[in-house]
PDB file of C-alpha atoms in Angstrom:
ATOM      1  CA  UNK A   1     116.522  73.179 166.421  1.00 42.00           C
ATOM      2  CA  UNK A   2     115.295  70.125 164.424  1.00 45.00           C
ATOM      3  CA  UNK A   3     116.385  68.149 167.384  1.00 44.00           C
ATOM      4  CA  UNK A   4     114.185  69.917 169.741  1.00 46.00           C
ATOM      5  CA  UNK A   5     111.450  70.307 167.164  1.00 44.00           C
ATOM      6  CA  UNK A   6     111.058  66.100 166.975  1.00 44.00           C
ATOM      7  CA  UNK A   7     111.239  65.816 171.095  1.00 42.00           C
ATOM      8  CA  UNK A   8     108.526  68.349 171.001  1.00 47.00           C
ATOM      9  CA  UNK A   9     106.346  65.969 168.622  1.00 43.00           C
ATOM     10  CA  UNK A  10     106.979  62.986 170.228  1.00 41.00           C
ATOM     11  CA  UNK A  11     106.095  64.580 173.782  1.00 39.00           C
ATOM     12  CA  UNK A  12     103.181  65.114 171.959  1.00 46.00           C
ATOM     13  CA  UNK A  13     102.179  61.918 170.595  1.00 42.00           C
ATOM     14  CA  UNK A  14     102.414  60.535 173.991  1.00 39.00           C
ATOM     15  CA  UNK A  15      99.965  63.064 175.039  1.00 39.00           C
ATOM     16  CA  UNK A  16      96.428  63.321 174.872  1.00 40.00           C
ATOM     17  CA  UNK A  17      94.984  64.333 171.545  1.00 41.00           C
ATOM     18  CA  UNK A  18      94.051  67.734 170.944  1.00 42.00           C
ATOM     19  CA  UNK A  19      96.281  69.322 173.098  1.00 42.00           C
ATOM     20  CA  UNK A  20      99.632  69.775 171.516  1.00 47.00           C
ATOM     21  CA  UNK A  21      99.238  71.975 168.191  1.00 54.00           C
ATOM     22  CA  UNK A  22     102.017  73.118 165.601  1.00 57.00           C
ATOM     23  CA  UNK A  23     102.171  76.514 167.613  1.00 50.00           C
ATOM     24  CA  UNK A  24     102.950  74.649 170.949  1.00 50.00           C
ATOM     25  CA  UNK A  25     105.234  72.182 169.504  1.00 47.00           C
ATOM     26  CA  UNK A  26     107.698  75.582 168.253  1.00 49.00           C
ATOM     27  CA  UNK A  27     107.019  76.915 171.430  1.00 51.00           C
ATOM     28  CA  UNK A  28     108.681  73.697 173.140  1.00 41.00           C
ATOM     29  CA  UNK A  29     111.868  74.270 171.691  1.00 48.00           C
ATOM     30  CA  UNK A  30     112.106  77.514 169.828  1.00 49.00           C
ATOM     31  CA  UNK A  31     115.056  79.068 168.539  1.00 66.00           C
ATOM     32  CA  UNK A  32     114.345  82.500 169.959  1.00 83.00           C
ATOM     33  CA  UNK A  33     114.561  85.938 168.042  1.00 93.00           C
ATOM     34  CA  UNK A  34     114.860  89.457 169.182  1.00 93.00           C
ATOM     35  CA  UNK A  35     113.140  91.294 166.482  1.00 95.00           C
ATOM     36  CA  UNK A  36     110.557  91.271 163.580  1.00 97.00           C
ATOM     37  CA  UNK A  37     111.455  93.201 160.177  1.00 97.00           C
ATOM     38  CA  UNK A  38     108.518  94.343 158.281  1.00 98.00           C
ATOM     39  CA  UNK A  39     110.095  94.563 154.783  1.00 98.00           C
ATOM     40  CA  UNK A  40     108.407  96.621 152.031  1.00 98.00           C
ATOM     41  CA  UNK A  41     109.771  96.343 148.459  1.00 97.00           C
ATOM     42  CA  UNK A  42     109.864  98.579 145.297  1.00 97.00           C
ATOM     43  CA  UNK A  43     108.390  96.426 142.343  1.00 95.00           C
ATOM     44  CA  UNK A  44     109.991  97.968 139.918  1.00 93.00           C
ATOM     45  CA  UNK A  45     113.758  96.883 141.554  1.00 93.00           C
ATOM     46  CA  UNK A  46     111.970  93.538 142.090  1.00 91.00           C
ATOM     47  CA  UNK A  47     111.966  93.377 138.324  1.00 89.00           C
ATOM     48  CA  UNK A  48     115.313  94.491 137.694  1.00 85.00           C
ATOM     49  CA  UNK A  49     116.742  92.442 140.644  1.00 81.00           C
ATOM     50  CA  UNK A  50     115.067  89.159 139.239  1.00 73.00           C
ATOM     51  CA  UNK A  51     116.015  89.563 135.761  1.00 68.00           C
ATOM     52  CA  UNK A  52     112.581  89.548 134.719  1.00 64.00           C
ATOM     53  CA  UNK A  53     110.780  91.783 132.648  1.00 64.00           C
ATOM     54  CA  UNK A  54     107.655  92.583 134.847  1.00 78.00           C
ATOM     55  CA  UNK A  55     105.037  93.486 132.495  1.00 75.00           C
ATOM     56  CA  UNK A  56     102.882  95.874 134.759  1.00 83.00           C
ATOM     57  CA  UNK A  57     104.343  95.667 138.048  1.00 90.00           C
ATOM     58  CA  UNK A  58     102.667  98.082 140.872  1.00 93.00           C
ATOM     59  CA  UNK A  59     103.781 101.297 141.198  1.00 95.00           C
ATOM     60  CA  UNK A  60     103.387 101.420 145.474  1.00 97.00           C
ATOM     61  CA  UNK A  61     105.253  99.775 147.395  1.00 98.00           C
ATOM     62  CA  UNK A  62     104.482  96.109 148.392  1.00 98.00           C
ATOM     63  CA  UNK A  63     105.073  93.848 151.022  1.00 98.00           C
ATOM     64  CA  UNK A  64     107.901  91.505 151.194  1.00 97.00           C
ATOM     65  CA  UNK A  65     107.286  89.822 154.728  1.00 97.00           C
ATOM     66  CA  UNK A  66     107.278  89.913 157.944  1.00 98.00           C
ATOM     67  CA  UNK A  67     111.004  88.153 159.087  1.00 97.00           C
ATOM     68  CA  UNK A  68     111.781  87.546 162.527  1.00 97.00           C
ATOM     69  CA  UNK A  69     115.890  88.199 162.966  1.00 93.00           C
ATOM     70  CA  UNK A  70     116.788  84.799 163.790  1.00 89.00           C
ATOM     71  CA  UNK A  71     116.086  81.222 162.214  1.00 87.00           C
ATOM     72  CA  UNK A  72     114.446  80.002 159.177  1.00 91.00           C
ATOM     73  CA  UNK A  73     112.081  76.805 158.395  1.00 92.00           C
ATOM     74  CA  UNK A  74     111.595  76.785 162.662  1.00 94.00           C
ATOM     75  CA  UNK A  75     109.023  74.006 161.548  1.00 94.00           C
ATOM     76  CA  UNK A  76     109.056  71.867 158.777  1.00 92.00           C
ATOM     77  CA  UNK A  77     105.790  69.964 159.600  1.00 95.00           C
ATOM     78  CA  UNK A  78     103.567  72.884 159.700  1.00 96.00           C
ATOM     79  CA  UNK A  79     102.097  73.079 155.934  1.00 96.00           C
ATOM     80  CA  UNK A  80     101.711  76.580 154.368  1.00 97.00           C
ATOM     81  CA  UNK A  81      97.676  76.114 153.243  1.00 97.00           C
ATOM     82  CA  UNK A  82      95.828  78.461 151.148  1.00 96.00           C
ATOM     83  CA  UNK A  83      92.677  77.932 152.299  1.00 96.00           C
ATOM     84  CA  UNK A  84      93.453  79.325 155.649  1.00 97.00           C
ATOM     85  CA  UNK A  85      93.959  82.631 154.252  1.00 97.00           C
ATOM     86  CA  UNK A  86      90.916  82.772 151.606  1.00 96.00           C
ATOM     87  CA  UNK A  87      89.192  85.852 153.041  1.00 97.00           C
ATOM     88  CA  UNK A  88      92.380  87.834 152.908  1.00 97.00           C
ATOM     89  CA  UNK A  89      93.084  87.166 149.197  1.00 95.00           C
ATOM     90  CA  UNK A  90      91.421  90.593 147.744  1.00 95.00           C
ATOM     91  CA  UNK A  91      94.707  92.596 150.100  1.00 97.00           C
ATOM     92  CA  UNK A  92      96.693  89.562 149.996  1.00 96.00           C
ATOM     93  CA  UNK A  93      96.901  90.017 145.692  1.00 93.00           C
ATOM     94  CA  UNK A  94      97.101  93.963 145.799  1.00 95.00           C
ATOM     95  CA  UNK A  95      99.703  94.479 148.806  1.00 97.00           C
ATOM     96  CA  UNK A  96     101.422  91.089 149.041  1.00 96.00           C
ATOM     97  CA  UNK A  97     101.644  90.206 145.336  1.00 93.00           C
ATOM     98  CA  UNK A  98     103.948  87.653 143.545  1.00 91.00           C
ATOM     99  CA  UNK A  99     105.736  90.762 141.650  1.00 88.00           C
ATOM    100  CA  UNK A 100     108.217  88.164 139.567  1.00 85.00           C
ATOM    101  CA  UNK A 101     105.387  85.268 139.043  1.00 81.00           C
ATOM    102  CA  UNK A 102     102.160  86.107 137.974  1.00 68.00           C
ATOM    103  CA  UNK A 103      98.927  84.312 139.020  1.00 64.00           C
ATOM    104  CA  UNK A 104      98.336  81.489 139.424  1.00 65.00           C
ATOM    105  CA  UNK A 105     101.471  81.561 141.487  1.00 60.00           C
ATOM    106  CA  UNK A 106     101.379  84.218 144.046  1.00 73.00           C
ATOM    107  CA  UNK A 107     100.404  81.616 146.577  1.00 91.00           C
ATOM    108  CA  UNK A 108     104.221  80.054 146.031  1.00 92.00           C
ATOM    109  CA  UNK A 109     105.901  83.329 147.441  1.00 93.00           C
ATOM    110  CA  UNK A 110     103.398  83.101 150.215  1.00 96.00           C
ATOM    111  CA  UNK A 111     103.834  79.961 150.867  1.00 96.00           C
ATOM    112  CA  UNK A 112     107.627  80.576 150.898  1.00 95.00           C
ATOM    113  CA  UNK A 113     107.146  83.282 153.410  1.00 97.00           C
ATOM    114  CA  UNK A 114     105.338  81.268 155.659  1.00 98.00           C
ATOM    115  CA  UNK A 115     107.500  77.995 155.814  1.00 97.00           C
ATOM    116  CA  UNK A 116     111.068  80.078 156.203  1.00 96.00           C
ATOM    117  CA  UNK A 117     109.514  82.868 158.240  1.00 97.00           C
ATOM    118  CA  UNK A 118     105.852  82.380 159.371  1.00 98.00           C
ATOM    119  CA  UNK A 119     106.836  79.232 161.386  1.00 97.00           C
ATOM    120  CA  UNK A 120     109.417  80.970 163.306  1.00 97.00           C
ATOM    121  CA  UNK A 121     107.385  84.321 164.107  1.00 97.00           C
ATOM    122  CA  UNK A 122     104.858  82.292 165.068  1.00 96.00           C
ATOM    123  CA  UNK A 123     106.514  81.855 168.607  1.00 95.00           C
ATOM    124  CA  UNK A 124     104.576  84.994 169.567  1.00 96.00           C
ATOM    125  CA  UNK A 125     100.871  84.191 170.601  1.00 96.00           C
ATOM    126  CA  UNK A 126      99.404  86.881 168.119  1.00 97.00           C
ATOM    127  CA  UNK A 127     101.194  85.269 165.280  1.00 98.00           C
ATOM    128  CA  UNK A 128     100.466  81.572 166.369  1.00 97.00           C
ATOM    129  CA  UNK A 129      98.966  80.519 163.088  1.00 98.00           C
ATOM    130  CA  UNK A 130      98.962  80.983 159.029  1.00 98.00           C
ATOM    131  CA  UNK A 131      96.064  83.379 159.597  1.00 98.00           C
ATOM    132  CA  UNK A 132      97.378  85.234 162.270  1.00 98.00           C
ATOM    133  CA  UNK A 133     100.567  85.733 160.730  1.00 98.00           C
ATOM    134  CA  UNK A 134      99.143  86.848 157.381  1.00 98.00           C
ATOM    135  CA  UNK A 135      96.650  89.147 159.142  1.00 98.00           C
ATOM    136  CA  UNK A 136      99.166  90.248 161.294  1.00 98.00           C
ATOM    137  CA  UNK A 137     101.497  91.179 158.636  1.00 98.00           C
ATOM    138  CA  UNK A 138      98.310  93.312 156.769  1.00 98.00           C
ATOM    139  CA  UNK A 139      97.890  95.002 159.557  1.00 98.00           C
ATOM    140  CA  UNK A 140     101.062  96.799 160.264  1.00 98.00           C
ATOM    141  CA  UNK A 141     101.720  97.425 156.362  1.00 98.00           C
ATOM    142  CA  UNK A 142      98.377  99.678 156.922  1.00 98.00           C
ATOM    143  CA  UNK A 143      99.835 101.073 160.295  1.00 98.00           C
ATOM    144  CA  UNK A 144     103.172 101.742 158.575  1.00 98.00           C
ATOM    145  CA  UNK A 145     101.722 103.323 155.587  1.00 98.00           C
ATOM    146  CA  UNK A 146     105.421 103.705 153.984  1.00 98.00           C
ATOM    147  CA  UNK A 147     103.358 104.622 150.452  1.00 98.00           C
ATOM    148  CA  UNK A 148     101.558 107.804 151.558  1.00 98.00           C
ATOM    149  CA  UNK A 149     104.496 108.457 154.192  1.00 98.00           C
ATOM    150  CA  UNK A 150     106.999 108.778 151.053  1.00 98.00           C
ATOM    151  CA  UNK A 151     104.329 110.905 149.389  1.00 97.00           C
ATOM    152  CA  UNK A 152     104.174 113.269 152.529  1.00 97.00           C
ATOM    153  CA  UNK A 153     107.796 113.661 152.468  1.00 97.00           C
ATOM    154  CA  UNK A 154     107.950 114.696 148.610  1.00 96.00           C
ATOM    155  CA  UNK A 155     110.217 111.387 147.883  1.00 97.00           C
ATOM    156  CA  UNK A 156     109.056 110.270 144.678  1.00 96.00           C
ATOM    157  CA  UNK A 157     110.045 108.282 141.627  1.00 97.00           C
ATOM    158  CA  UNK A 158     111.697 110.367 139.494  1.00 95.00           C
ATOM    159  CA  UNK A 159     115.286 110.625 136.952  1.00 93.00           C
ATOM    160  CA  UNK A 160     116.542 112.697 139.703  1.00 94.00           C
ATOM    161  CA  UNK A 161     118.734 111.057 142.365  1.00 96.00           C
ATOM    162  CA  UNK A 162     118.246 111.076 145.821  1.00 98.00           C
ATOM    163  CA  UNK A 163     120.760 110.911 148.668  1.00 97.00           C
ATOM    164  CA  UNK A 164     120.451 107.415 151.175  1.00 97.00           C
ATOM    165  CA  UNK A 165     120.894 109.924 154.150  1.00 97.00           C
ATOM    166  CA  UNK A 166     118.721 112.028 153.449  1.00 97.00           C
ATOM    167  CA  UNK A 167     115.615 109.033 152.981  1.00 98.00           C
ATOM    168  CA  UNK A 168     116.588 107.661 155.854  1.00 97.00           C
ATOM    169  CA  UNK A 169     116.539 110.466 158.187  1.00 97.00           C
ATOM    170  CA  UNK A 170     113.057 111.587 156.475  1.00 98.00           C
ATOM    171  CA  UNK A 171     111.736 108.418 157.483  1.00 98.00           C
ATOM    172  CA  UNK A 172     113.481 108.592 160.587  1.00 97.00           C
ATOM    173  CA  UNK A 173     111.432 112.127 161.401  1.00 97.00           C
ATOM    174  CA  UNK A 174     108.326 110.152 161.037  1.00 98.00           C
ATOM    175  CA  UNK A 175     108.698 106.767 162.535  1.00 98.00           C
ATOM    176  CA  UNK A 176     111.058 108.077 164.962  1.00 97.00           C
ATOM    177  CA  UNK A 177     113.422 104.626 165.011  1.00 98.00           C
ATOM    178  CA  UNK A 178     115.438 104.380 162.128  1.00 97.00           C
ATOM    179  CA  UNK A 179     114.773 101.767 158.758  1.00 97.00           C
ATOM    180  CA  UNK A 180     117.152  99.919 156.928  1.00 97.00           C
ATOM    181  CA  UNK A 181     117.513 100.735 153.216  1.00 97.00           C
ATOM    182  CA  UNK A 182     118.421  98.290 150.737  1.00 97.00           C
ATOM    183  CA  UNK A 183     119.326  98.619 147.231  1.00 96.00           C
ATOM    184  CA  UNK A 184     120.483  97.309 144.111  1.00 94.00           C
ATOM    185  CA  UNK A 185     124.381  97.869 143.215  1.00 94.00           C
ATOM    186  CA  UNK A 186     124.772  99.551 140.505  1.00 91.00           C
ATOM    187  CA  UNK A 187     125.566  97.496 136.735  1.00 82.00           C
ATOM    188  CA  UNK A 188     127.992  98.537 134.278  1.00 79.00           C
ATOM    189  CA  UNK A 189     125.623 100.817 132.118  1.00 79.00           C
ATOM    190  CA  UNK A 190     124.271 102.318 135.216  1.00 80.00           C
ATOM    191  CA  UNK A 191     125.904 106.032 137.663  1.00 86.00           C
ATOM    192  CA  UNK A 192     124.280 104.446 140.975  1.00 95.00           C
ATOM    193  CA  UNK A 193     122.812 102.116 143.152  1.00 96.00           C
ATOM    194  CA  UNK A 194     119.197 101.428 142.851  1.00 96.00           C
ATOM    195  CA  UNK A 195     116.255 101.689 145.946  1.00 98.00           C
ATOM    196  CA  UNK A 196     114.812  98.369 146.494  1.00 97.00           C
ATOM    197  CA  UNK A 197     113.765  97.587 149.709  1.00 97.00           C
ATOM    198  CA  UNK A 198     112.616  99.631 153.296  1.00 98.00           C
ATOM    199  CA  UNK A 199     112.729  97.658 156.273  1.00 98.00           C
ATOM    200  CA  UNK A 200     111.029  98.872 159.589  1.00 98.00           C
ATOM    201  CA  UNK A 201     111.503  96.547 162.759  1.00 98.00           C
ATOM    202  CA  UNK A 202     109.614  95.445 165.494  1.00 97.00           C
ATOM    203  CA  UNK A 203     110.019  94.328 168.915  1.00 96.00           C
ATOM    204  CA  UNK A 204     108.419  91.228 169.884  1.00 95.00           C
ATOM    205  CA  UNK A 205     105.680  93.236 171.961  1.00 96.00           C
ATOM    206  CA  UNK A 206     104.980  94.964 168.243  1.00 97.00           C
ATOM    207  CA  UNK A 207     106.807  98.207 169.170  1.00 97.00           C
ATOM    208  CA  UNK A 208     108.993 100.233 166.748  1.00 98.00           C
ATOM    209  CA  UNK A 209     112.202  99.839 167.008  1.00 96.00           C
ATOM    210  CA  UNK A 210     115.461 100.861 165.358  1.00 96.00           C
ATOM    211  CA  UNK A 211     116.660  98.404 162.761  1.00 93.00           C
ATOM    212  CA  UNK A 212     120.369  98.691 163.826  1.00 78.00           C
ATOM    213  CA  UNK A 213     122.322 100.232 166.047  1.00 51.00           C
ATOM    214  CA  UNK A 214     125.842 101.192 167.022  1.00 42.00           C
ATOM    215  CA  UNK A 215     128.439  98.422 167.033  1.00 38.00           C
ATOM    216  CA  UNK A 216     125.956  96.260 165.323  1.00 41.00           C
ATOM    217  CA  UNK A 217     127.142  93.203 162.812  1.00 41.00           C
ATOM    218  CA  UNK A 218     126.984  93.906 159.291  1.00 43.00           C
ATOM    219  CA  UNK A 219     123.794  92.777 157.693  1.00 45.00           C
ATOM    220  CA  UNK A 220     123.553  90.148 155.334  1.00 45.00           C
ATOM    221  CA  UNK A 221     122.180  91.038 152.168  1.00 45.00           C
ATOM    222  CA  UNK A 222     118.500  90.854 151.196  1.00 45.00           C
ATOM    223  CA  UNK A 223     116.404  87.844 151.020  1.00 44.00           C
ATOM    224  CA  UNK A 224     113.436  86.944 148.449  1.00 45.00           C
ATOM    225  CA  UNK A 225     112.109  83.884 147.024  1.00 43.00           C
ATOM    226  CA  UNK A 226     113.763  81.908 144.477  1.00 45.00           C
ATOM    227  CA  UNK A 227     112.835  82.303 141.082  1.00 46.00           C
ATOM    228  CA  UNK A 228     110.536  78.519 140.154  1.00 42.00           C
ATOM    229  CA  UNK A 229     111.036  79.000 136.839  1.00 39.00           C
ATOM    230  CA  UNK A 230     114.671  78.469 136.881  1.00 36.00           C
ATOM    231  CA  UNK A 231     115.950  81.746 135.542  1.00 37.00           C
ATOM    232  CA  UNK A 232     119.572  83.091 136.633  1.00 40.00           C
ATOM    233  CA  UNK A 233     118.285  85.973 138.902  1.00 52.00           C
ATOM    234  CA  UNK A 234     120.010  89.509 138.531  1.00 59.00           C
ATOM    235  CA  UNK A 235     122.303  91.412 140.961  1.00 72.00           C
ATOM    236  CA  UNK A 236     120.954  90.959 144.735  1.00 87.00           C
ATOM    237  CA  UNK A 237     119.826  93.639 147.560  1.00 91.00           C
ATOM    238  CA  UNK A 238     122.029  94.944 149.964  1.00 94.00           C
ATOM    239  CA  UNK A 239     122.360  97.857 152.454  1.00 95.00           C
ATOM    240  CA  UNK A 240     122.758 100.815 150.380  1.00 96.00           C
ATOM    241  CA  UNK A 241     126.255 102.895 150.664  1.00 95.00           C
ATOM    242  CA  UNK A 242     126.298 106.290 151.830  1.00 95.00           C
ATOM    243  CA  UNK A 243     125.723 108.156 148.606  1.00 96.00           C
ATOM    244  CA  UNK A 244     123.098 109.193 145.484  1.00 97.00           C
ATOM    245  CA  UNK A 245     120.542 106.426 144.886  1.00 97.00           C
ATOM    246  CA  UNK A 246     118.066 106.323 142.280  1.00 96.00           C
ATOM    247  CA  UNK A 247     114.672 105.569 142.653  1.00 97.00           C
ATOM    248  CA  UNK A 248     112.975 104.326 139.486  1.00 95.00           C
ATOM    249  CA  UNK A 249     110.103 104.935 137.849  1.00 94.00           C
ATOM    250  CA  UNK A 250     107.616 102.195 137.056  1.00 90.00           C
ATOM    251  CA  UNK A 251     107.694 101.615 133.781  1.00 83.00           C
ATOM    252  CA  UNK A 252     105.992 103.461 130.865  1.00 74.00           C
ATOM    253  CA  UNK A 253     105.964 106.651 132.986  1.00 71.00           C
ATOM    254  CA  UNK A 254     107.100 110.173 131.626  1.00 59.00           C
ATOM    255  CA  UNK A 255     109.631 112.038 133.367  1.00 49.00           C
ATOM    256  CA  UNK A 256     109.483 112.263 137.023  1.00 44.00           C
ATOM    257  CA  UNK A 257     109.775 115.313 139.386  1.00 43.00           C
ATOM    258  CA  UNK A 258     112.464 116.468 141.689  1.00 40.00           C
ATOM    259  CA  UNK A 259     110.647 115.797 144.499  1.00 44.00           C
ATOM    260  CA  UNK A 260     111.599 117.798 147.844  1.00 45.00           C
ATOM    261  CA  UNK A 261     115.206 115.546 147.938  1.00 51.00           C
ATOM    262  CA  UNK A 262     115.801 114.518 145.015  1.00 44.00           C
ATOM    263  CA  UNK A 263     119.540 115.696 143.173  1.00 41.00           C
ATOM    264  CA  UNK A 264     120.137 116.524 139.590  1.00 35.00           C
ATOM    265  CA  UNK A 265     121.725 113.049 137.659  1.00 37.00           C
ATOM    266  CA  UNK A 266     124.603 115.197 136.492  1.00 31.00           C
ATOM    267  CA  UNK A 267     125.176 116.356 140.178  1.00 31.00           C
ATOM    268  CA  UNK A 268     124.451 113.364 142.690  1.00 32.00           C
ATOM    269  CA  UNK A 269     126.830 114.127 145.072  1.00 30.00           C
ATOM    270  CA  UNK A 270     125.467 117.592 145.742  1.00 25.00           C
TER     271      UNK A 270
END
């Protein structure tokens, strides 16, 4: 990939100036993908899963990224810059916030996002720049509307347990391709795995699509930025086994409801 990446640039240096861009260069040698995951995370895990105590993280769901399937860092010359997003910083700081790092540092996790997985998704023409990509991304959060989807469906934070089929084929019934859950394993104080993360995937022409399907690899566990302050992070994300699951509430809230799945913590296999 870095092979093709450096013919690109030097095809370009022998051509005129102006027309060869950090879009075209990927373009020239791209390591294609087949799918996008738009992956929405639970702050409260975040917390837990970092080994951090949040402070006040939110209590909706927040976005992760936007990943395509395949390759990571696609180009290594194309600097993340902040100024390229500045009139998308009032959604940028409430629906893509730093949940581990607070400001000033929330434009390190998006600068992450863009230099492992902006540069590759950028292959597609509506995603062929920082802005694009960050727009993009803004855009099908809103579409996707996982936040008000969970409250239509009666799946809410709560003590109670849930059961991972049962979310799934709720959001299933709405989306009508099926997500990938992800979740914490459970600790040694702790009955069951935790929520953490809702995937929902796109083709490259921006269509739902299912996030797996029969006779499909394993998937490899969660990814998130690394922690700058050096701190030994906490258990990581992975698919979530068939099973109960809790979903947490943020903290300082009272006692949750049952909400229309949730099981009794005594019971969680019923």
């Amino acid at each position: 990939m870095e092979r093709r990446v450096l013919l690109g640039t030097l095809l370009c240096s022998l051509a005129l100036y102006g027309l060869c861009t950090p879009s075209s260069i990927l373009k020239m040698g791209s390591h294609e993908w087949k799918k996008l995951i738009m992956v929405h995370h639970w702050p409260p895990t975040v917390c837990q899963e970092g080994g951090n105590n949040c402070s006040s993280p939110p209590d909706y769901w927040t976005i992760h990224g936007l990943w395509p399937d395949k390759g990571e860092e696609c180009n290594r010359s194309w600097p993340f810059r902040l100024e390229e997003i500045k009139d998308l910083m009032p959604e940028m700081k409430m629906y893509w916030p730093d949940v581990l790092h607070p400001s000033p540092n929330s434009s390190q996790f998006w600068k992450h996002e863009w230099d492992k997985h902006g540069t590759c998704a950028a292959q597609l023409d509506t995603l062929d720049s920082e802005r694009k990509y960050f727009g993009k991304s803004l855009d099908l959060y809103r579409q996707l509307g996982l936040n008000s989807v969970f409250q239509k469906l009666g799946i809410k934070p709560s003590t109670n347990y849930y059961q991972v089929a049962d979310i799934k084929d709720a959001l299933a019934s709405v989306y009508g391709v099926m997500p990938k859950v992800q979740c914490l394993p459970p600790s040694q104080d702790e009955a069951v795995q935790t929520l953490g993360q809702i995937e929902l995937c796109f083709s490259r022409d921006l269509s739902l699509l299912n996030c797996s399907h029969p006779g499909a690899p394993p998937a490899a566990p969660a990814r998130r930025a690394p922690q700058s302050d050096g701190r030994t992070s906490g258990p990581t994300l992975e698919v979530c086994e068939d099973g109960p699951v809790s979903y947490p509430l943020p903290p300082g809230e009272g006692q949750g409801g049952r909400g229309e799945l949730g099981r009794h913590p005594r019971h969680p296999t019923l």
